[in-house]
Amino acid sequence: MDTIPLGSTKPQIWVLNGPNLNRLGHREPEIYGRATLEDVEAMLGKQFPETPFHFFQSNHEGELIDALHEAQAVEAAGVVFNPGSFAHTSIALRDAVASISVPVVEVHISNVYAREDFRHTLVIAPAGDGVITGLGIQGYALAVEALLRRHA
Ligand code: DHK
């Protein structure tokens, strides 16, 4: 879903979601909750009615890399990025985040530090500007707020 109005000059916030987040609301609801990705996008639209959002989800690393580069190309005000499990493994996504000057806030719905050991390592996060983990889907809204304040 892409909700950027044509000709918009307002700062765009890009919300990128990685693998399996298209299953949000259905996958392991005891961990990720019952809200779907569409619910998250609708929530952000409601909480930030003045903000043009670009929403993108992919299960493919290369597509997420391309999206980060595109966020730079359009001079987005910020990127909210839930890389899913790539957060723990993808040096390519870390390099993509490091390659752009658009601020990136990484979001995890669950508290990765309260879960399996392999989730305690975040390889992309050091290249970004901040991490929110464990606050449920509100983490996305808090990340947007931080990016808008930073841009103001
Ligand atoms: C989402 C995933 O898909 C997991 O692989 C991460 C993250 C945690 C989340 O909490 O949003 O480990």
PDB file of C-alpha atoms and ligand atoms in Angstrom:
ATOM      1  CA  MET A   1       0.000   0.000   0.000  1.00  0.00           C
ATOM      2  CA  ASP A   2       1.370   3.376  -1.001  1.00  0.00           C
ATOM      3  CA  THR A   3      -0.422   6.378   0.424  1.00  0.00           C
ATOM      4  CA  ILE A   4       1.837   9.211  -0.736  1.00  0.00           C
ATOM      5  CA  PRO A   5      -0.428  11.850  -2.305  1.00  0.00           C
ATOM      6  CA  LEU A   6       0.691  12.904  -5.783  1.00  0.00           C
ATOM      7  CA  GLY A   7       2.775  16.044  -5.710  1.00  0.00           C
ATOM      8  CA  SER A   8       3.203  15.883  -1.937  1.00  0.00           C
ATOM      9  CA  THR A   9       6.012  18.071  -0.664  1.00  0.00           C
ATOM     10  CA  LYS A  10       5.694  16.929   2.962  1.00  0.00           C
ATOM     11  CA  PRO A  11       8.451  14.791   4.424  1.00  0.00           C
ATOM     12  CA  GLN A  12       7.795  11.171   3.564  1.00  0.00           C
ATOM     13  CA  ILE A  13       8.223   8.391   6.070  1.00  0.00           C
ATOM     14  CA  TRP A  14       9.009   5.001   4.599  1.00  0.00           C
ATOM     15  CA  VAL A  15       7.856   1.963   6.575  1.00  0.00           C
ATOM     16  CA  LEU A  16       9.684  -1.157   5.440  1.00  0.00           C
ATOM     17  CA  ASN A  17       8.901  -4.631   6.720  1.00  0.00           C
ATOM     18  CA  GLY A  18      10.938  -7.734   6.050  1.00  0.00           C
ATOM     19  CA  PRO A  19      10.295 -11.456   5.878  1.00  0.00           C
ATOM     20  CA  ASN A  20       7.201 -13.023   7.394  1.00  0.00           C
ATOM     21  CA  LEU A  21       5.751  -9.699   8.508  1.00  0.00           C
ATOM     22  CA  ASN A  22       3.080 -10.156   5.848  1.00  0.00           C
ATOM     23  CA  ARG A  23       1.910 -12.949   8.209  1.00  0.00           C
ATOM     24  CA  LEU A  24       1.464 -10.516  11.109  1.00  0.00           C
ATOM     25  CA  GLY A  25      -1.788 -11.168  12.959  1.00  0.00           C
ATOM     26  CA  HIS A  26      -1.647 -14.840  12.020  1.00  0.00           C
ATOM     27  CA  ARG A  27       1.927 -15.887  12.823  1.00  0.00           C
ATOM     28  CA  GLU A  28       2.663 -16.754  16.461  1.00  0.00           C
ATOM     29  CA  PRO A  29       0.048 -14.290  17.809  1.00  0.00           C
ATOM     30  CA  GLU A  30       1.194 -14.961  21.383  1.00  0.00           C
ATOM     31  CA  ILE A  31       4.470 -13.252  20.395  1.00  0.00           C
ATOM     32  CA  TYR A  32       3.491 -10.762  17.695  1.00  0.00           C
ATOM     33  CA  GLY A  33      -0.138 -10.073  18.596  1.00  0.00           C
ATOM     34  CA  ARG A  34      -3.285 -10.175  16.494  1.00  0.00           C
ATOM     35  CA  ALA A  35      -2.886  -6.942  14.541  1.00  0.00           C
ATOM     36  CA  THR A  36      -2.145  -7.442  10.846  1.00  0.00           C
ATOM     37  CA  LEU A  37       0.318  -5.400   8.813  1.00  0.00           C
ATOM     38  CA  GLU A  38      -2.677  -3.623   7.278  1.00  0.00           C
ATOM     39  CA  ASP A  39      -3.783  -2.732  10.821  1.00  0.00           C
ATOM     40  CA  VAL A  40      -0.321  -1.293  11.524  1.00  0.00           C
ATOM     41  CA  GLU A  41      -0.456   0.806   8.364  1.00  0.00           C
ATOM     42  CA  ALA A  42      -3.987   2.016   9.181  1.00  0.00           C
ATOM     43  CA  MET A  43      -2.888   2.871  12.739  1.00  0.00           C
ATOM     44  CA  LEU A  44      -0.015   5.008  11.435  1.00  0.00           C
ATOM     45  CA  GLY A  45      -2.301   6.747   8.950  1.00  0.00           C
ATOM     46  CA  LYS A  46      -4.695   7.589  11.805  1.00  0.00           C
ATOM     47  CA  GLN A  47      -2.032   8.690  14.266  1.00  0.00           C
ATOM     48  CA  PHE A  48      -0.168  10.806  11.705  1.00  0.00           C
ATOM     49  CA  PRO A  49      -2.841  12.049   9.290  1.00  0.00           C
ATOM     50  CA  GLU A  50      -0.570  14.780   7.909  1.00  0.00           C
ATOM     51  CA  THR A  51       2.318  12.458   7.122  1.00  0.00           C
ATOM     52  CA  PRO A  52       2.716  10.882   3.692  1.00  0.00           C
ATOM     53  CA  PHE A  53       3.713   7.237   4.178  1.00  0.00           C
ATOM     54  CA  HIS A  54       5.227   4.759   1.802  1.00  0.00           C
ATOM     55  CA  PHE A  55       4.566   1.207   2.999  1.00  0.00           C
ATOM     56  CA  PHE A  56       6.504  -1.748   1.647  1.00  0.00           C
ATOM     57  CA  GLN A  57       6.891  -5.358   2.744  1.00  0.00           C
ATOM     58  CA  SER A  58       9.095  -7.984   1.160  1.00  0.00           C
ATOM     59  CA  ASN A  59      10.325 -11.447   1.989  1.00  0.00           C
ATOM     60  CA  HIS A  60      13.381 -10.812  -0.211  1.00  0.00           C
ATOM     61  CA  GLU A  61      16.622  -9.229   0.954  1.00  0.00           C
ATOM     62  CA  GLY A  62      17.450  -7.591  -2.391  1.00  0.00           C
ATOM     63  CA  GLU A  63      14.058  -5.904  -2.597  1.00  0.00           C
ATOM     64  CA  LEU A  64      14.574  -4.412   0.855  1.00  0.00           C
ATOM     65  CA  ILE A  65      18.021  -3.171  -0.191  1.00  0.00           C
ATOM     66  CA  ASP A  66      16.474  -1.559  -3.271  1.00  0.00           C
ATOM     67  CA  ALA A  67      13.777   0.058  -1.106  1.00  0.00           C
ATOM     68  CA  LEU A  68      16.402   1.589   1.204  1.00  0.00           C
ATOM     69  CA  HIS A  69      18.229   3.009  -1.814  1.00  0.00           C
ATOM     70  CA  GLU A  70      14.932   4.384  -3.145  1.00  0.00           C
ATOM     71  CA  ALA A  71      14.199   6.066   0.188  1.00  0.00           C
ATOM     72  CA  GLN A  72      17.479   7.909  -0.285  1.00  0.00           C
ATOM     73  CA  ALA A  73      16.713   8.726  -3.925  1.00  0.00           C
ATOM     74  CA  VAL A  74      13.417  10.420  -2.999  1.00  0.00           C
ATOM     75  CA  GLU A  75      15.031  12.081   0.044  1.00  0.00           C
ATOM     76  CA  ALA A  76      12.608  10.523   2.496  1.00  0.00           C
ATOM     77  CA  ALA A  77      12.560  12.122   5.939  1.00  0.00           C
ATOM     78  CA  GLY A  78      13.107   8.764   7.592  1.00  0.00           C
ATOM     79  CA  VAL A  79      12.759   5.022   7.398  1.00  0.00           C
ATOM     80  CA  VAL A  80      11.034   2.802   9.958  1.00  0.00           C
ATOM     81  CA  PHE A  81      12.504  -0.623   9.348  1.00  0.00           C
ATOM     82  CA  ASN A  82      11.478  -3.965  10.762  1.00  0.00           C
ATOM     83  CA  PRO A  83      13.941  -6.289   9.014  1.00  0.00           C
ATOM     84  CA  GLY A  84      12.380  -9.417  10.569  1.00  0.00           C
ATOM     85  CA  SER A  85      14.961 -12.175  10.931  1.00  0.00           C
ATOM     86  CA  PHE A  86      17.355 -10.362   8.561  1.00  0.00           C
ATOM     87  CA  ALA A  87      18.037  -8.153  11.597  1.00  0.00           C
ATOM     88  CA  HIS A  88      20.135 -10.987  12.981  1.00  0.00           C
ATOM     89  CA  THR A  89      21.946 -12.041   9.811  1.00  0.00           C
ATOM     90  CA  SER A  90      22.072  -9.571   6.936  1.00  0.00           C
ATOM     91  CA  ILE A  91      25.331  -7.709   6.410  1.00  0.00           C
ATOM     92  CA  ALA A  92      23.974  -6.654   3.010  1.00  0.00           C
ATOM     93  CA  LEU A  93      21.085  -4.809   4.673  1.00  0.00           C
ATOM     94  CA  ARG A  94      23.432  -3.304   7.228  1.00  0.00           C
ATOM     95  CA  ASP A  95      25.585  -2.003   4.371  1.00  0.00           C
ATOM     96  CA  ALA A  96      22.471  -0.642   2.642  1.00  0.00           C
ATOM     97  CA  VAL A  97      21.468   1.257   5.792  1.00  0.00           C
ATOM     98  CA  ALA A  98      25.039   2.554   6.122  1.00  0.00           C
ATOM     99  CA  SER A  99      25.005   3.629   2.467  1.00  0.00           C
ATOM    100  CA  ILE A 100      22.136   6.110   2.908  1.00  0.00           C
ATOM    101  CA  SER A 101      21.941   9.360   4.850  1.00  0.00           C
ATOM    102  CA  VAL A 102      18.197   9.044   5.545  1.00  0.00           C
ATOM    103  CA  PRO A 103      17.741   8.265   9.273  1.00  0.00           C
ATOM    104  CA  VAL A 104      16.648   4.700   9.947  1.00  0.00           C
ATOM    105  CA  VAL A 105      14.908   3.488  13.111  1.00  0.00           C
ATOM    106  CA  GLU A 106      14.781  -0.278  13.478  1.00  0.00           C
ATOM    107  CA  VAL A 107      11.635  -1.688  15.062  1.00  0.00           C
ATOM    108  CA  HIS A 108      10.932  -5.089  16.552  1.00  0.00           C
ATOM    109  CA  ILE A 109       7.457  -5.867  17.790  1.00  0.00           C
ATOM    110  CA  SER A 110       8.689  -8.456  20.263  1.00  0.00           C
ATOM    111  CA  ASN A 111      11.441  -7.950  22.831  1.00  0.00           C
ATOM    112  CA  VAL A 112      14.240  -9.706  20.989  1.00  0.00           C
ATOM    113  CA  TYR A 113      16.387  -9.644  24.146  1.00  0.00           C
ATOM    114  CA  ALA A 114      13.827 -11.725  26.024  1.00  0.00           C
ATOM    115  CA  ARG A 115      13.821 -14.413  23.332  1.00  0.00           C
ATOM    116  CA  GLU A 116      16.267 -16.963  21.901  1.00  0.00           C
ATOM    117  CA  ASP A 117      19.980 -16.124  22.049  1.00  0.00           C
ATOM    118  CA  PHE A 118      20.239 -15.885  18.259  1.00  0.00           C
ATOM    119  CA  ARG A 119      17.835 -12.930  18.367  1.00  0.00           C
ATOM    120  CA  HIS A 120      20.103 -10.985  20.739  1.00  0.00           C
ATOM    121  CA  THR A 121      22.492 -10.098  17.944  1.00  0.00           C
ATOM    122  CA  LEU A 122      21.359  -7.199  15.776  1.00  0.00           C
ATOM    123  CA  VAL A 123      23.721  -6.812  12.835  1.00  0.00           C
ATOM    124  CA  ILE A 124      21.891  -3.992  11.007  1.00  0.00           C
ATOM    125  CA  ALA A 125      21.157  -1.823  14.056  1.00  0.00           C
ATOM    126  CA  PRO A 126      24.656  -0.314  14.514  1.00  0.00           C
ATOM    127  CA  ALA A 127      24.349   1.252  11.061  1.00  0.00           C
ATOM    128  CA  GLY A 128      21.001   2.853  11.907  1.00  0.00           C
ATOM    129  CA  ASP A 129      19.931   5.647  14.219  1.00  0.00           C
ATOM    130  CA  GLY A 130      17.911   3.824  16.861  1.00  0.00           C
ATOM    131  CA  VAL A 131      16.168   0.620  17.846  1.00  0.00           C
ATOM    132  CA  ILE A 132      12.760   0.056  19.434  1.00  0.00           C
ATOM    133  CA  THR A 133      12.086  -3.477  20.596  1.00  0.00           C
ATOM    134  CA  GLY A 134       9.362  -5.092  22.655  1.00  0.00           C
ATOM    135  CA  LEU A 135       6.722  -2.364  22.594  1.00  0.00           C
ATOM    136  CA  GLY A 136       4.388  -4.186  20.233  1.00  0.00           C
ATOM    137  CA  ILE A 137       3.045  -2.428  17.165  1.00  0.00           C
ATOM    138  CA  GLN A 138       3.190   0.918  19.028  1.00  0.00           C
ATOM    139  CA  GLY A 139       6.917   0.682  18.339  1.00  0.00           C
ATOM    140  CA  TYR A 140       6.189   1.690  14.743  1.00  0.00           C
ATOM    141  CA  ALA A 141       4.333   4.826  15.874  1.00  0.00           C
ATOM    142  CA  LEU A 142       7.079   5.763  18.330  1.00  0.00           C
ATOM    143  CA  ALA A 143       9.651   5.384  15.564  1.00  0.00           C
ATOM    144  CA  VAL A 144       7.624   7.660  13.260  1.00  0.00           C
ATOM    145  CA  GLU A 145       7.340  10.250  16.015  1.00  0.00           C
ATOM    146  CA  ALA A 146      11.083  10.171  16.623  1.00  0.00           C
ATOM    147  CA  LEU A 147      11.829  10.568  12.916  1.00  0.00           C
ATOM    148  CA  LEU A 148       9.382  13.465  12.515  1.00  0.00           C
ATOM    149  CA  ARG A 149      10.814  15.273  15.541  1.00  0.00           C
ATOM    150  CA  ARG A 150      14.297  14.745  14.202  1.00  0.00           C
ATOM    151  CA  HIS A 151      13.299  16.138  10.829  1.00  0.00           C
ATOM    152  CA  ALA A 152      11.443  19.182  12.264  1.00  0.00           C
TER     153      ALA A 152
HETATM  154  C1  DHK B   1      10.287 -10.057  13.728  1.00  0.00           C
HETATM  155  C2  DHK B   1      10.787 -11.226  13.229  1.00  0.00           C
HETATM  156  O1  DHK B   1      10.303 -11.754  12.117  1.00  0.00           O
HETATM  157  C3  DHK B   1      11.831 -11.969  13.937  1.00  0.00           C
HETATM  158  O2  DHK B   1      12.638 -12.732  13.075  1.00  0.00           O
HETATM  159  C4  DHK B   1      12.679 -11.100  14.825  1.00  0.00           C
HETATM  160  C5  DHK B   1      10.911  -9.364  14.867  1.00  0.00           C
HETATM  161  C6  DHK B   1      11.795 -10.233  15.710  1.00  0.00           C
HETATM  162  C7  DHK B   1       9.876  -8.571  15.648  1.00  0.00           C
HETATM  163  O3  DHK B   1       9.782  -8.733  16.864  1.00  0.00           O
HETATM  164  O4  DHK B   1       9.166  -7.765  15.047  1.00  0.00           O
HETATM  165  O5  DHK B   1      13.537 -11.886  15.601  1.00  0.00           O
END
